[in-house]
Structures are given as structure tokens and as C-alpha cells.
Short mmCIF file of N, CA, C and O in Angstrom, two decimals:
data_model
loop_
_atom_site.label_atom_id
_atom_site.label_comp_id
_atom_site.label_asym_id
_atom_site.label_seq_id
_atom_site.Cartn_x
_atom_site.Cartn_y
_atom_site.Cartn_z
N UNK W 20 -6.16 -3.71 11.26
CA UNK W 20 -5.56 -3.45 11.26
C UNK W 20 -6.02 -2.99 9.79
O UNK W 20 -6.24 -4.75 9.33
N UNK W 21 -5.85 -1.74 9.31
CA UNK W 21 -5.93 -1.57 8.29
C UNK W 21 -4.49 -1.51 7.32
O UNK W 21 -3.44 -1.20 8.07
N UNK W 22 -4.32 -2.19 6.70
CA UNK W 22 -3.56 -2.42 6.01
C UNK W 22 -2.60 0.05 5.83
O UNK W 22 -1.29 -0.76 5.55
N UNK W 23 -3.53 0.69 5.31
CA UNK W 23 -2.88 1.90 6.02
C UNK W 23 -1.65 1.79 6.47
O UNK W 23 -1.23 3.06 6.54
N UNK W 24 -2.78 1.21 8.15
CA UNK W 24 -1.64 1.62 9.05
C UNK W 24 0.03 0.99 9.31
O UNK W 24 1.02 1.50 9.52
N UNK W 25 -0.40 -0.50 7.86
CA UNK W 25 0.95 -1.83 8.25
C UNK W 25 1.61 -0.47 7.40
O UNK W 25 2.50 -0.97 7.64
N UNK W 26 1.03 -0.53 6.32
CA UNK W 26 2.13 -0.04 5.19
C UNK W 26 2.88 1.33 4.98
O UNK W 26 4.29 2.15 4.96
N UNK W 27 1.68 2.54 5.51
CA UNK W 27 2.02 4.03 5.94
C UNK W 27 3.36 4.09 6.24
O UNK W 27 4.03 5.16 5.46
N UNK W 28 4.55 4.12 7.26
CA UNK W 28 5.62 4.08 7.30
C UNK W 28 6.44 3.37 6.18
O UNK W 28 7.61 4.23 6.01
N UNK W 29 6.81 3.17 5.65
CA UNK W 29 7.35 3.14 4.76
C UNK W 29 6.73 3.75 3.03
O UNK W 29 7.80 3.60 2.61
N UNK W 30 6.20 3.92 3.55
CA UNK W 30 5.44 4.75 1.75
C UNK W 30 5.86 5.71 1.55
O UNK W 30 5.61 6.52 2.13
N UNK W 31 6.26 5.48 0.70
CA UNK W 31 7.21 7.06 -0.21
C UNK W 31 6.68 7.40 -1.20
O UNK W 31 6.63 6.99 -2.10
N UNK W 32 5.81 8.63 -0.62
CA UNK W 32 5.32 8.67 -2.12
C UNK W 32 5.77 11.04 -2.75
O UNK W 32 5.27 11.45 -1.90
N UNK W 33 6.31 10.59 -3.77
CA UNK W 33 6.92 12.77 -4.19
C UNK W 33 6.57 12.98 -4.82
O UNK W 33 5.06 12.84 -5.04
N UNK W 34 6.48 14.26 -4.89
CA UNK W 34 5.90 15.64 -4.82
C UNK W 34 5.39 14.99 -6.31
O UNK W 34 4.82 15.80 -7.33
N UNK W 35 6.64 15.32 -6.78
CA UNK W 35 6.74 14.25 -8.33
C UNK W 35 5.46 13.37 -9.16
O UNK W 35 5.01 14.10 -9.57
N UNK W 36 5.25 12.72 -7.93
CA UNK W 36 4.91 11.49 -8.56
C UNK W 36 3.00 11.87 -8.08
O UNK W 36 1.98 12.06 -9.15
N UNK W 37 2.92 12.77 -6.94
CA UNK W 37 1.48 13.51 -6.66
C UNK W 37 1.07 14.72 -7.50
O UNK W 37 0.09 14.40 -7.91
N UNK W 38 2.17 14.76 -7.95
CA UNK W 38 2.48 16.50 -9.29
C UNK W 38 1.05 15.45 -10.51
O UNK W 38 0.46 15.97 -10.96
N UNK W 39 1.58 15.02 -10.63
CA UNK W 39 1.46 13.98 -11.90
C UNK W 39 0.71 13.76 -12.19
O UNK W 39 -0.89 13.19 -13.15
N UNK W 40 0.62 12.79 -10.79
CA UNK W 40 -1.89 12.37 -10.85
C UNK W 40 -2.14 13.47 -10.53
O UNK W 40 -3.21 13.07 -11.76
N UNK W 41 -2.40 14.68 -9.94
CA UNK W 41 -2.91 15.70 -10.48
C UNK W 41 -2.95 16.02 -11.65
O UNK W 41 -4.33 16.64 -11.97
N UNK W 42 -2.20 16.55 -11.81
CA UNK W 42 -1.53 16.98 -13.18
C UNK W 42 -2.00 18.29 -13.36
O UNK W 42 -2.41 19.30 -13.94
N UNK W 43 -0.63 18.49 -12.49
CA UNK W 43 -0.17 20.19 -11.89
C UNK W 43 1.38 20.16 -11.53
O UNK W 43 1.32 19.36 -12.00
N UNK W 44 1.10 21.84 -11.73
CA UNK W 44 2.68 21.13 -11.78
C UNK W 44 2.80 21.58 -10.36
O UNK W 44 2.20 21.31 -9.10
N UNK W 45 4.19 20.61 -9.32
CA UNK W 45 4.94 20.19 -8.93
C UNK W 45 4.45 22.04 -7.63
O UNK W 45 4.70 22.01 -6.27
N UNK W 46 5.42 23.27 -8.26
CA UNK W 46 5.63 24.27 -7.59
C UNK W 46 4.03 24.60 -7.14
O UNK W 46 3.88 25.36 -5.97
N UNK W 47 2.83 24.14 -8.00
CA UNK W 47 1.63 24.37 -7.28
C UNK W 47 1.59 23.95 -5.05
O UNK W 47 0.74 23.22 -4.87
N UNK W 48 2.04 22.43 -5.52
CA UNK W 48 1.61 21.98 -3.93
C UNK W 48 2.46 22.69 -3.00
O UNK W 48 4.02 22.94 -3.34
N UNK W 49 1.85 23.09 -2.14
CA UNK W 49 2.84 23.91 -1.07
C UNK W 49 2.76 22.50 0.04
O UNK W 49 4.23 23.18 0.79
N UNK W 50 2.71 21.79 0.50
CA UNK W 50 2.74 20.59 1.22
C UNK W 50 2.36 19.73 0.99
O UNK W 50 0.89 19.43 0.63
N UNK W 51 2.25 18.51 1.87
CA UNK W 51 1.66 17.28 2.34
C UNK W 51 2.01 16.71 3.36
O UNK W 51 2.73 17.18 4.14
N UNK W 52 0.98 15.42 3.81
CA UNK W 52 0.64 15.15 4.70
C UNK W 52 -0.08 13.98 4.90
O UNK W 52 -0.77 13.70 4.45
N UNK W 53 0.32 13.18 5.48
CA UNK W 53 -0.09 12.12 5.24
C UNK W 53 -1.38 11.53 6.73
O UNK W 53 -0.42 11.02 7.76
N UNK W 54 -1.88 10.91 6.36
CA UNK W 54 -2.86 10.86 7.57
C UNK W 54 -3.36 9.33 7.59
O UNK W 54 -2.93 9.34 6.21
N UNK W 55 -4.09 9.12 8.36
CA UNK W 55 -3.88 7.65 8.29
C UNK W 55 -4.01 7.22 7.04
O UNK W 55 -4.05 5.62 6.73
N UNK W 56 -5.21 6.65 6.44
CA UNK W 56 -5.66 6.07 5.39
C UNK W 56 -5.58 7.60 3.88
O UNK W 56 -6.37 6.65 2.62
N UNK W 57 -4.78 8.49 4.10
CA UNK W 57 -5.28 9.11 2.96
C UNK W 57 -3.73 9.90 2.80
O UNK W 57 -3.26 10.13 3.15
N UNK W 58 -3.74 10.77 1.90
CA UNK W 58 -2.79 11.65 1.45
C UNK W 58 -3.23 13.16 1.04
O UNK W 58 -4.43 13.05 0.61
N UNK W 59 -3.16 13.69 2.75
CA UNK W 59 -3.50 15.79 1.79
C UNK W 59 -2.51 16.38 2.01
O UNK W 59 -1.93 16.93 2.68
N UNK W 60 -2.84 16.86 0.76
CA UNK W 60 -1.93 17.69 0.12
C UNK W 60 -2.57 19.24 0.07
O UNK W 60 -3.80 19.28 -0.24
N UNK W 61 -1.85 20.71 0.11
CA UNK W 61 -2.07 21.53 0.77
C UNK W 61 -1.91 22.50 -1.16
O UNK W 61 -0.09 21.46 -1.83
N UNK W 62 -3.20 22.39 -2.05
CA UNK W 62 -2.36 23.13 -2.88
C UNK W 62 -3.14 24.39 -3.27
O UNK W 62 -3.20 25.06 -2.35
N UNK W 63 -1.99 25.41 -3.55
CA UNK W 63 -1.61 26.69 -4.08
C UNK W 63 -3.14 27.82 -4.41
O UNK W 63 -3.47 28.79 -4.16
N UNK W 64 -3.91 26.36 -5.74
CA UNK W 64 -4.18 26.98 -6.66
C UNK W 64 -6.32 26.05 -5.85
O UNK W 64 -6.85 26.93 -6.08
N UNK W 65 -6.18 26.25 -5.04
CA UNK W 65 -7.40 25.60 -4.76
C UNK W 65 -7.46 25.37 -3.64
O UNK W 65 -8.35 24.30 -3.13
N UNK W 66 -6.24 25.29 -1.81
CA UNK W 66 -7.18 24.72 -0.84
C UNK W 66 -6.16 22.98 -0.69
O UNK W 66 -5.32 22.94 -1.91
N UNK W 67 -7.12 22.09 0.22
CA UNK W 67 -6.48 20.86 -0.11
C UNK W 67 -7.26 19.95 -0.48
O UNK W 67 -8.51 20.24 -0.97
N UNK W 68 -6.09 18.99 -0.96
CA UNK W 68 -7.51 17.50 -1.49
C UNK W 68 -7.30 16.07 -1.04
O UNK W 68 -5.89 16.13 -0.49
N UNK W 69 -8.15 15.11 -0.89
CA UNK W 69 -7.19 14.38 -0.19
C UNK W 69 -7.19 13.60 -1.74
O UNK W 69 -7.49 13.31 -2.21
N UNK W 70 -6.62 12.65 -1.17
CA UNK W 70 -5.67 11.45 -2.20
C UNK W 70 -5.43 9.69 -0.90
O UNK W 70 -5.47 10.28 -1.37
N UNK W 71 -6.00 9.28 -2.41
CA UNK W 71 -5.83 7.74 -1.63
C UNK W 71 -4.50 7.13 -1.90
O UNK W 71 -3.81 7.04 -2.45
N UNK W 72 -3.96 6.23 -0.85
CA UNK W 72 -2.68 6.44 -1.20
C UNK W 72 -2.83 4.82 -2.61
O UNK W 72 -2.42 4.45 -2.78
N UNK W 73 -3.74 4.21 -2.10
CA UNK W 73 -4.47 3.06 -2.74
C UNK W 73 -3.56 2.95 -4.72
O UNK W 73 -3.94 2.57 -5.74
N UNK W 74 -3.92 4.64 -5.51
CA UNK W 74 -3.76 4.87 -6.66
C UNK W 74 -2.22 5.14 -6.96
O UNK W 74 -1.71 5.54 -7.66
N UNK W 75 -1.65 4.84 -5.91
CA UNK W 75 0.00 4.60 -6.65
C UNK W 75 1.03 3.87 -6.54
O UNK W 75 0.36 3.00 -5.67
N UNK W 76 1.43 3.72 -7.41
CA UNK W 76 2.22 1.80 -8.25
C UNK W 76 2.70 2.28 -6.00
O UNK W 76 2.94 0.69 -5.99
N UNK W 77 3.39 3.23 -5.88
CA UNK W 77 4.33 2.41 -4.09
C UNK W 77 3.18 1.97 -3.31
O UNK W 77 3.31 1.32 -2.47
N UNK W 78 1.97 1.73 -3.07
CA UNK W 78 1.26 1.06 -2.45
C UNK W 78 0.75 -0.04 -3.20
O UNK W 78 1.68 -1.36 -1.49
N UNK W 79 0.85 -0.57 -3.94
CA UNK W 79 0.93 -1.83 -5.24
C UNK W 79 2.76 -2.34 -4.37
O UNK W 79 2.12 -3.69 -3.58
N UNK W 80 3.66 -1.88 -4.46
CA UNK W 80 4.88 -2.25 -4.05
C UNK W 80 4.84 -2.59 -2.64
O UNK W 80 5.30 -3.27 -2.12
N UNK W 81 4.64 -0.96 -1.32
CA UNK W 81 4.76 -1.45 -0.33
C UNK W 81 4.41 -3.04 0.24
O UNK W 81 5.56 -3.12 1.12
N UNK W 82 2.78 -3.26 -0.50
CA UNK W 82 2.17 -4.45 -0.05
C UNK W 82 2.86 -5.43 -0.31
O UNK W 82 2.85 -6.78 0.64
N UNK W 83 3.77 -5.43 -1.71
CA UNK W 83 4.19 -6.32 -2.15
C UNK W 83 6.30 -6.67 -0.89
O UNK W 83 5.92 -7.75 -1.21
N UNK W 84 6.52 -5.09 -0.87
CA UNK W 84 8.07 -5.73 -0.23
C UNK W 84 6.98 -5.71 1.47
O UNK W 84 8.57 -6.69 2.33
N UNK W 85 6.02 -5.72 2.43
CA UNK W 85 5.52 -6.39 3.38
C UNK W 85 4.95 -8.36 3.29
O UNK W 85 5.80 -8.60 3.83
N UNK W 86 4.78 -8.57 1.85
CA UNK W 86 5.24 -10.16 2.17
C UNK W 86 5.95 -10.85 2.23
O UNK W 86 6.30 -11.10 2.74
N UNK W 87 7.33 -9.97 1.46
CA UNK W 87 8.25 -10.21 0.48
C UNK W 87 9.58 -10.06 1.83
O UNK W 87 10.48 -11.52 2.64
N UNK W 88 9.36 -9.53 3.07
CA UNK W 88 10.59 -9.42 4.24
C UNK W 88 9.11 -10.44 4.78
O UNK W 88 10.46 -9.78 6.23
N UNK W 89 8.16 -10.57 5.00
CA UNK W 89 7.87 -11.14 6.07
C UNK W 89 8.39 -12.78 6.69
O UNK W 89 8.96 -13.12 5.71
N UNK W 90 8.68 -13.08 8.11
CA UNK W 90 10.02 -13.50 8.97
C UNK W 90 8.93 -14.99 9.31
O UNK W 90 9.87 -15.52 9.53
N UNK W 91 8.30 -14.40 9.61
CA UNK W 91 7.28 -15.93 11.21
C UNK W 91 6.23 -16.31 9.50
O UNK W 91 6.16 -15.64 9.04
N UNK W 92 5.60 -16.90 10.07
CA UNK W 92 4.45 -17.69 9.51
C UNK W 92 2.82 -17.40 9.71
O UNK W 92 2.58 -17.19 9.13
N UNK W 93 3.50 -16.99 11.45
CA UNK W 93 1.97 -16.40 12.14
C UNK W 93 1.81 -14.97 11.64
O UNK W 93 0.93 -14.40 11.75
N UNK W 94 2.85 -14.08 11.31
CA UNK W 94 2.56 -12.69 11.00
C UNK W 94 2.55 -12.83 9.35
O UNK W 94 1.30 -12.29 8.90
N UNK W 95 2.91 -13.43 8.26
CA UNK W 95 2.55 -13.67 6.92
C UNK W 95 1.00 -14.39 6.54
O UNK W 95 0.56 -13.62 6.23
N UNK W 96 0.62 -14.52 8.28
CA UNK W 96 -1.33 -15.06 7.60
C UNK W 96 -1.57 -14.37 8.33
O UNK W 96 -3.22 -14.27 7.30
N UNK W 97 -0.85 -14.25 9.64
CA UNK W 97 -2.20 -12.65 8.95
C UNK W 97 -2.03 -11.25 8.26
O UNK W 97 -3.15 -10.78 8.16
N UNK W 98 -1.42 -11.27 7.80
CA UNK W 98 -0.46 -10.08 6.92
C UNK W 98 -1.52 -10.02 5.54
O UNK W 98 -1.93 -9.69 4.74
N UNK W 99 -1.45 -11.48 5.03
CA UNK W 99 -2.36 -13.04 4.67
C UNK W 99 -3.96 -11.75 4.64
O UNK W 99 -4.20 -11.49 3.30
N UNK W 100 -4.44 -12.20 5.88
CA UNK W 100 -5.86 -11.90 6.17
C UNK W 100 -6.35 -10.33 6.53
O UNK W 100 -7.27 -10.02 5.63
N UNK W 101 -5.22 -9.60 6.59
CA UNK W 101 -5.11 -7.71 5.78
C UNK W 101 -4.64 -7.76 4.26
O UNK W 101 -6.35 -6.76 4.66
N UNK W 102 -4.36 -7.99 4.06
CA UNK W 102 -4.33 -8.17 2.58
C UNK W 102 -5.54 -9.02 2.45
O UNK W 102 -6.93 -7.91 0.93
N UNK W 103 -6.48 -9.31 2.41
CA UNK W 103 -7.43 -10.02 1.79
C UNK W 103 -8.76 -9.54 1.70
O UNK W 103 -10.00 -9.26 1.33
N UNK W 104 -8.39 -8.70 3.53
CA UNK W 104 -9.85 -7.96 3.96
C UNK W 104 -9.47 -6.81 2.99
O UNK W 104 -11.22 -6.24 2.63
N UNK W 105 -8.43 -6.50 3.14
CA UNK W 105 -8.42 -4.90 1.74
C UNK W 105 -8.85 -5.12 0.71
O UNK W 105 -9.66 -4.47 0.01
N UNK W 106 -9.13 -6.78 -0.50
CA UNK W 106 -8.93 -6.92 -1.23
C UNK W 106 -10.85 -6.77 -1.36
O UNK W 106 -11.24 -6.65 -2.37
N UNK W 107 -11.45 -6.89 -0.59
CA UNK W 107 -13.29 -7.27 -0.23
C UNK W 107 -13.33 -5.49 -0.45
O UNK W 107 -13.69 -5.09 -0.46
N UNK W 108 -12.72 -5.27 0.50
CA UNK W 108 -12.92 -3.38 0.72
C UNK W 108 -13.09 -2.60 -0.56
O UNK W 108 -13.58 -1.88 -0.20
N UNK W 109 -11.51 -2.76 -1.38
CA UNK W 109 -11.41 -1.59 -2.13
C UNK W 109 -10.99 -2.74 -3.66
O UNK W 109 -10.36 -3.79 -4.16
N UNK W 110 -11.60 -1.90 -4.87
CA UNK W 110 -10.56 -2.58 -6.18
C UNK W 110 -9.35 -2.15 -6.17
O UNK W 110 -9.31 -1.09 -6.46
N UNK W 111 -9.49 -3.57 -6.51
CA UNK W 111 -7.43 -3.70 -7.14
C UNK W 111 -7.65 -4.09 -8.87
O UNK W 111 -8.79 -5.64 -8.62
N UNK W 112 -6.75 -3.55 -9.39
CA UNK W 112 -7.35 -5.00 -10.52
C UNK W 112 -6.40 -5.75 -9.89
O UNK W 112 -5.49 -6.19 -9.28
N UNK W 113 -7.13 -7.32 -11.12
CA UNK W 113 -6.72 -8.51 -10.59
C UNK W 113 -5.73 -9.03 -10.91
O UNK W 113 -5.68 -10.01 -10.70
N UNK W 114 -4.01 -7.98 -11.77
CA UNK W 114 -3.31 -8.87 -11.36
C UNK W 114 -2.31 -7.96 -10.74
O UNK W 114 -1.63 -9.24 -9.80
N UNK W 115 -2.70 -7.29 -9.88
CA UNK W 115 -2.41 -6.05 -8.91
C UNK W 115 -2.92 -7.74 -8.06
O UNK W 115 -1.46 -8.32 -7.00
N UNK W 116 -4.36 -8.22 -7.50
CA UNK W 116 -4.74 -9.23 -6.74
C UNK W 116 -3.86 -10.06 -6.42
O UNK W 116 -2.94 -11.27 -5.77
N UNK W 117 -3.68 -11.61 -7.89
CA UNK W 117 -2.52 -12.00 -8.70
C UNK W 117 -1.78 -11.69 -8.26
O UNK W 117 -0.76 -13.04 -7.20
N UNK W 118 -1.12 -11.36 -8.26
CA UNK W 118 0.43 -11.11 -7.80
C UNK W 118 0.71 -11.04 -7.05
O UNK W 118 1.37 -11.84 -5.81
N UNK W 119 -0.30 -10.28 -5.36
CA UNK W 119 0.02 -10.50 -4.09
C UNK W 119 0.15 -11.87 -3.41
O UNK W 119 0.57 -12.31 -3.01
N UNK W 120 -1.54 -13.02 -4.21
CA UNK W 120 -1.35 -13.47 -3.93
C UNK W 120 -0.26 -15.47 -4.17
O UNK W 120 0.60 -15.83 -3.49
N UNK W 121 0.51 -15.15 -5.59
CA UNK W 121 1.50 -15.62 -5.49
C UNK W 121 2.88 -15.32 -4.56
O UNK W 121 4.03 -16.00 -4.33
N UNK W 122 2.58 -14.14 -4.71
CA UNK W 122 3.95 -13.41 -3.51
C UNK W 122 3.83 -14.17 -2.42
O UNK W 122 4.11 -14.98 -1.46
N UNK W 123 3.25 -13.86 -1.73
CA UNK W 123 2.45 -15.32 -0.02
C UNK W 123 2.49 -16.37 -0.63
O UNK W 123 2.34 -16.83 0.14
N UNK W 124 1.98 -16.89 -1.61
CA UNK W 124 1.80 -18.56 -1.08
C UNK W 124 3.36 -18.44 -2.40
O UNK W 124 4.43 -19.67 -0.98
N UNK W 125 4.09 -18.28 -2.60
CA UNK W 125 5.96 -18.56 -2.20
C UNK W 125 6.54 -17.81 -1.02
O UNK W 125 7.02 -18.81 -0.20
N UNK W 126 6.02 -17.07 0.07
CA UNK W 126 6.66 -16.67 0.87
C UNK W 126 6.23 -17.74 2.23
O UNK W 126 6.64 -18.60 2.68
N UNK W 127 4.65 -18.14 2.32
CA UNK W 127 5.01 -19.21 2.91
C UNK W 127 5.69 -20.65 2.02
O UNK W 127 5.69 -21.28 3.86
N UNK W 128 6.17 -21.13 1.51
CA UNK W 128 6.32 -22.04 0.56
C UNK W 128 7.47 -21.64 1.81
O UNK W 128 8.42 -22.39 2.65
N UNK W 129 8.04 -20.98 1.61
CA UNK W 129 10.01 -20.36 1.74
C UNK W 129 10.03 -20.20 3.47
O UNK W 129 10.82 -21.72 3.74
N UNK W 130 8.87 -20.09 3.86
CA UNK W 130 8.89 -19.87 5.69
C UNK W 130 8.44 -21.52 6.04
O UNK W 130 9.33 -21.93 7.32
N UNK W 131 7.65 -22.30 5.37
CA UNK W 131 7.27 -23.42 5.72
C UNK W 131 8.51 -25.15 6.11
O UNK W 131 9.24 -25.19 6.26
N UNK W 132 9.16 -24.42 4.82
CA UNK W 132 10.21 -25.20 4.09
C UNK W 132 11.58 -24.98 4.68
O UNK W 132 12.59 -26.03 5.30
N UNK W 133 11.01 -23.60 5.32
CA UNK W 133 12.99 -23.32 5.97
C UNK W 133 12.42 -23.78 7.08
O UNK W 133 13.68 -24.29 8.42
N UNK W 134 11.39 -23.67 7.91
CA UNK W 134 10.92 -24.65 9.76
C UNK W 134 11.84 -26.13 10.37
O UNK W 134 11.34 -25.85 10.88
N UNK W 135 11.57 -26.36 8.45
CA UNK W 135 11.12 -28.35 9.33
C UNK W 135 13.12 -29.03 8.87
O UNK W 135 13.86 -28.03 8.11
#
């Protein structure tokens, strides 16, 4: 399973954030569609445009929230593998990867000590 499938239901990216990223006025955006692996933006000035979810800070936060909300060690281990595969496939800043690792370790420790 890809991380986009896991995070997409909870990923909320506003028109303001999209227009800021694209460097255009918000009124140039007709509508947006959440596709499985990217956001599709319909623009008045030039048709459609794809944008990766990964360029938004909300993506990083959605990953972090998924880690923090995990209530089962097996699911957390699986989530860790999905995030590891994501980090191997796509380039993330070292600070983001380290943040996810630290949150994963903390959550793993909490769940492990809670079950004993």
C-alpha cells in the first residue's frame, strides 16, 4: 500500500495553500480533485495541473498524525514500513525523516510499555 492511499482521507489542503504554492490568485482555481497519488487543479488560465501532495506541509503533518494516532504495535510496524518505502522512493528533507523516525520510536516505546 502506498502512503497516499493511507493519508488521503485525512489530508486537507485549502485553496489558499494551493494558490500560494502555484503563485496564482485563488480565483484562478476552478476546482480541485483529490486523485490517488496527486492533486489535480483545474485552472481558468491554463487548464489542468497536477501537484504532488508531498509538496505541502499538511502531508508531513498527516504522516506524523498517523504515527501518533496508531494504537496497535503491529499496525505501527506496518506504518513504519510504508513510510520507510516512501522515503526510499521520494526525497524528503533529513529533518522531516528524522521527525517521523523520532515520533515512530516514541509511539513504539509507548505502545510496548503500555502492553506490559
